Amino acid sequence: MRTKFLWENTVKHIIVVVLLYLTYGYVKDFFAILATDNIGHQSVIVLSSMLLMAFLFASYTFSFKDSDMRHSLQRFLDHINTAIVIFGCGVLLEISYVAINSQLHQSFTIMGWLMILFYISLVMFDFWDLMRGIRQHENKFD
């Protein structure tokens, strides 16, 4: 069961990364045609940061250990929930990165790498939480 759950989680994260890759072009194009001043870019950065906090709250509130992982439908809903939250965080990170670069008129590489590291930590937390949930329910899978 452990391998099956890890495989499901891996597929979920691959799908989310592909979707994030596809949305980055749209986000970048949107900001290229968006005619706004620095205050507009700053407002977008602040708003995306606030929304990111809401997504993070949702991410860290949910736990696989509180879920009934024996049932496929329950696991599917759990994976959909975490995929939406992680995708939302990823898109908001993309929006912030593009807005910062648009405001600075150059690529802020350090911020980009930090955002990637932050995203990786979200994925790692999701795997860690899944493993914690598996350990919590291991005796129920028999």
mmCIF file of C-alpha atoms in Angstrom:
data_model
loop_
_atom_site.group_PDB
_atom_site.id
_atom_site.type_symbol
_atom_site.label_atom_id
_atom_site.label_comp_id
_atom_site.label_asym_id
_atom_site.label_seq_id
_atom_site.Cartn_x
_atom_site.Cartn_y
_atom_site.Cartn_z
ATOM 1 C CA MET A 1 0.000 0.000 0.000
ATOM 2 C CA ARG A 2 2.812 2.385 0.844
ATOM 3 C CA THR A 3 4.196 2.169 -2.707
ATOM 4 C CA LYS A 4 0.747 2.736 -4.214
ATOM 5 C CA PHE A 5 0.161 5.844 -2.090
ATOM 6 C CA LEU A 6 3.605 7.251 -2.892
ATOM 7 C CA TRP A 7 3.020 6.595 -6.582
ATOM 8 C CA GLU A 8 -0.346 8.400 -6.455
ATOM 9 C CA ASN A 9 1.301 11.361 -4.747
ATOM 10 C CA THR A 10 4.153 11.440 -7.269
ATOM 11 C CA VAL A 11 1.733 11.444 -10.209
ATOM 12 C CA LYS A 12 -0.216 14.269 -8.557
ATOM 13 C CA HIS A 13 2.914 16.392 -8.229
ATOM 14 C CA ILE A 14 4.026 15.699 -11.803
ATOM 15 C CA ILE A 15 0.622 16.865 -13.060
ATOM 16 C CA VAL A 16 0.813 20.016 -10.904
ATOM 17 C CA VAL A 17 4.335 20.858 -12.149
ATOM 18 C CA VAL A 18 3.237 20.414 -15.781
ATOM 19 C CA LEU A 19 0.233 22.680 -15.177
ATOM 20 C CA LEU A 20 2.465 25.277 -13.509
ATOM 21 C CA TYR A 21 4.840 25.150 -16.456
ATOM 22 C CA LEU A 22 1.926 25.754 -18.814
ATOM 23 C CA THR A 23 0.483 28.621 -16.761
ATOM 24 C CA TYR A 24 3.802 30.476 -16.465
ATOM 25 C CA GLY A 25 3.611 31.568 -20.100
ATOM 26 C CA TYR A 26 0.092 32.927 -19.612
ATOM 27 C CA VAL A 27 1.087 34.790 -16.450
ATOM 28 C CA LYS A 28 4.120 36.282 -18.179
ATOM 29 C CA ASP A 29 2.075 37.295 -21.255
ATOM 30 C CA PHE A 30 -0.612 38.846 -19.054
ATOM 31 C CA PHE A 31 1.921 41.049 -17.287
ATOM 32 C CA ALA A 32 3.543 41.984 -20.604
ATOM 33 C CA ILE A 33 0.279 43.472 -21.878
ATOM 34 C CA LEU A 34 -0.797 44.858 -18.514
ATOM 35 C CA ALA A 35 -0.139 48.573 -18.567
ATOM 36 C CA THR A 36 0.222 49.598 -14.961
ATOM 37 C CA ASP A 37 2.533 51.678 -12.850
ATOM 38 C CA ASN A 38 4.748 50.540 -9.986
ATOM 39 C CA ILE A 39 1.860 50.923 -7.533
ATOM 40 C CA GLY A 40 -0.176 48.446 -9.585
ATOM 41 C CA HIS A 41 2.680 45.940 -9.578
ATOM 42 C CA GLN A 42 3.163 46.418 -5.846
ATOM 43 C CA SER A 43 -0.549 45.852 -5.274
ATOM 44 C CA VAL A 44 -0.379 42.598 -7.246
ATOM 45 C CA ILE A 45 2.645 41.482 -5.214
ATOM 46 C CA VAL A 46 0.929 42.287 -1.901
ATOM 47 C CA LEU A 47 -2.338 40.636 -2.945
ATOM 48 C CA SER A 48 -0.604 37.495 -4.196
ATOM 49 C CA SER A 49 1.386 37.327 -0.949
ATOM 50 C CA MET A 50 -1.805 37.549 1.105
ATOM 51 C CA LEU A 51 -3.498 34.864 -0.982
ATOM 52 C CA LEU A 52 -0.379 32.716 -0.684
ATOM 53 C CA MET A 53 -0.705 32.890 3.099
ATOM 54 C CA ALA A 54 -4.302 31.667 2.830
ATOM 55 C CA PHE A 55 -3.216 28.751 0.629
ATOM 56 C CA LEU A 56 -0.412 27.921 3.060
ATOM 57 C CA PHE A 57 -2.865 27.906 5.937
ATOM 58 C CA ALA A 58 -4.972 25.402 3.997
ATOM 59 C CA SER A 59 -1.888 23.358 3.156
ATOM 60 C CA TYR A 60 -0.650 23.055 6.714
ATOM 61 C CA THR A 61 -4.121 22.541 8.202
ATOM 62 C CA PHE A 62 -4.898 19.453 6.140
ATOM 63 C CA SER A 63 -3.234 16.185 7.130
ATOM 64 C CA PHE A 64 -3.314 12.722 5.596
ATOM 65 C CA LYS A 65 -3.188 11.237 9.086
ATOM 66 C CA ASP A 66 -6.708 12.565 9.747
ATOM 67 C CA SER A 67 -8.013 11.001 6.551
ATOM 68 C CA ASP A 68 -9.363 7.513 5.938
ATOM 69 C CA MET A 69 -6.750 6.440 3.407
ATOM 70 C CA ARG A 70 -8.192 2.935 2.958
ATOM 71 C CA HIS A 71 -10.922 4.252 0.670
ATOM 72 C CA SER A 72 -9.972 5.251 -2.872
ATOM 73 C CA LEU A 73 -12.527 8.059 -3.077
ATOM 74 C CA GLN A 74 -11.285 9.615 0.158
ATOM 75 C CA ARG A 75 -7.659 9.457 -1.045
ATOM 76 C CA PHE A 76 -8.691 10.927 -4.399
ATOM 77 C CA LEU A 77 -10.369 13.859 -2.644
ATOM 78 C CA ASP A 78 -7.298 14.279 -0.429
ATOM 79 C CA HIS A 79 -5.034 14.378 -3.478
ATOM 80 C CA ILE A 80 -7.347 16.819 -5.279
ATOM 81 C CA ASN A 81 -7.368 19.061 -2.209
ATOM 82 C CA THR A 82 -3.584 19.099 -1.842
ATOM 83 C CA ALA A 83 -3.096 19.472 -5.608
ATOM 84 C CA ILE A 84 -5.334 22.551 -5.705
ATOM 85 C CA VAL A 85 -3.546 24.102 -2.743
ATOM 86 C CA ILE A 86 -0.060 23.402 -4.093
ATOM 87 C CA PHE A 87 -1.050 24.530 -7.600
ATOM 88 C CA GLY A 88 -2.520 27.734 -6.139
ATOM 89 C CA CYS A 89 0.697 28.386 -4.222
ATOM 90 C CA GLY A 90 2.721 27.749 -7.362
ATOM 91 C CA VAL A 91 0.657 30.125 -9.502
ATOM 92 C CA LEU A 92 0.818 32.830 -6.838
ATOM 93 C CA LEU A 93 4.597 32.401 -6.681
ATOM 94 C CA GLU A 94 4.710 32.755 -10.475
ATOM 95 C CA ILE A 95 2.555 35.890 -10.336
ATOM 96 C CA SER A 96 4.763 37.422 -7.642
ATOM 97 C CA TYR A 97 7.941 36.573 -9.547
ATOM 98 C CA VAL A 98 6.661 38.008 -12.829
ATOM 99 C CA ALA A 99 5.315 41.130 -11.070
ATOM 100 C CA ILE A 100 8.642 41.730 -9.318
ATOM 101 C CA ASN A 101 10.569 41.258 -12.567
ATOM 102 C CA SER A 102 8.140 43.532 -14.383
ATOM 103 C CA GLN A 103 8.551 46.223 -11.756
ATOM 104 C CA LEU A 104 12.353 45.953 -11.744
ATOM 105 C CA HIS A 105 12.576 45.605 -15.550
ATOM 106 C CA GLN A 106 15.038 42.738 -15.112
ATOM 107 C CA SER A 107 15.187 39.175 -13.886
ATOM 108 C CA PHE A 108 15.462 38.887 -10.112
ATOM 109 C CA THR A 109 17.205 35.511 -10.178
ATOM 110 C CA ILE A 110 17.765 35.146 -6.441
ATOM 111 C CA MET A 111 14.048 35.587 -5.782
ATOM 112 C CA GLY A 112 13.270 33.015 -8.462
ATOM 113 C CA TRP A 113 15.538 30.439 -6.840
ATOM 114 C CA LEU A 114 14.064 31.147 -3.422
ATOM 115 C CA MET A 115 10.560 30.672 -4.811
ATOM 116 C CA ILE A 116 11.603 27.355 -6.365
ATOM 117 C CA LEU A 117 13.074 26.236 -3.034
ATOM 118 C CA PHE A 118 9.859 27.281 -1.290
ATOM 119 C CA TYR A 119 7.798 25.268 -3.779
ATOM 120 C CA ILE A 120 10.063 22.238 -3.296
ATOM 121 C CA SER A 121 9.542 22.519 0.465
ATOM 122 C CA LEU A 122 5.754 22.405 -0.088
ATOM 123 C CA VAL A 123 6.118 19.226 -2.123
ATOM 124 C CA MET A 124 8.436 17.690 0.466
ATOM 125 C CA PHE A 125 5.986 18.574 3.239
ATOM 126 C CA ASP A 126 3.208 16.886 1.281
ATOM 127 C CA PHE A 127 5.263 13.684 0.961
ATOM 128 C CA TRP A 128 6.254 13.839 4.618
ATOM 129 C CA ASP A 129 2.627 14.274 5.649
ATOM 130 C CA LEU A 130 1.604 11.362 3.429
ATOM 131 C CA MET A 131 4.247 9.152 5.068
ATOM 132 C CA ARG A 132 3.004 10.255 8.478
ATOM 133 C CA GLY A 133 -0.540 9.334 7.450
ATOM 134 C CA ILE A 134 0.608 5.942 6.186
ATOM 135 C CA ARG A 135 2.398 5.225 9.480
ATOM 136 C CA GLN A 136 -0.681 6.349 11.430
ATOM 137 C CA HIS A 137 -2.954 3.969 9.529
ATOM 138 C CA GLU A 138 -0.568 1.071 8.768
ATOM 139 C CA ASN A 139 -2.324 -1.408 11.033
ATOM 140 C CA LYS A 140 -5.677 -0.599 9.369
ATOM 141 C CA PHE A 141 -4.473 -1.612 5.882
ATOM 142 C CA ASP A 142 -4.240 -5.304 6.744
#
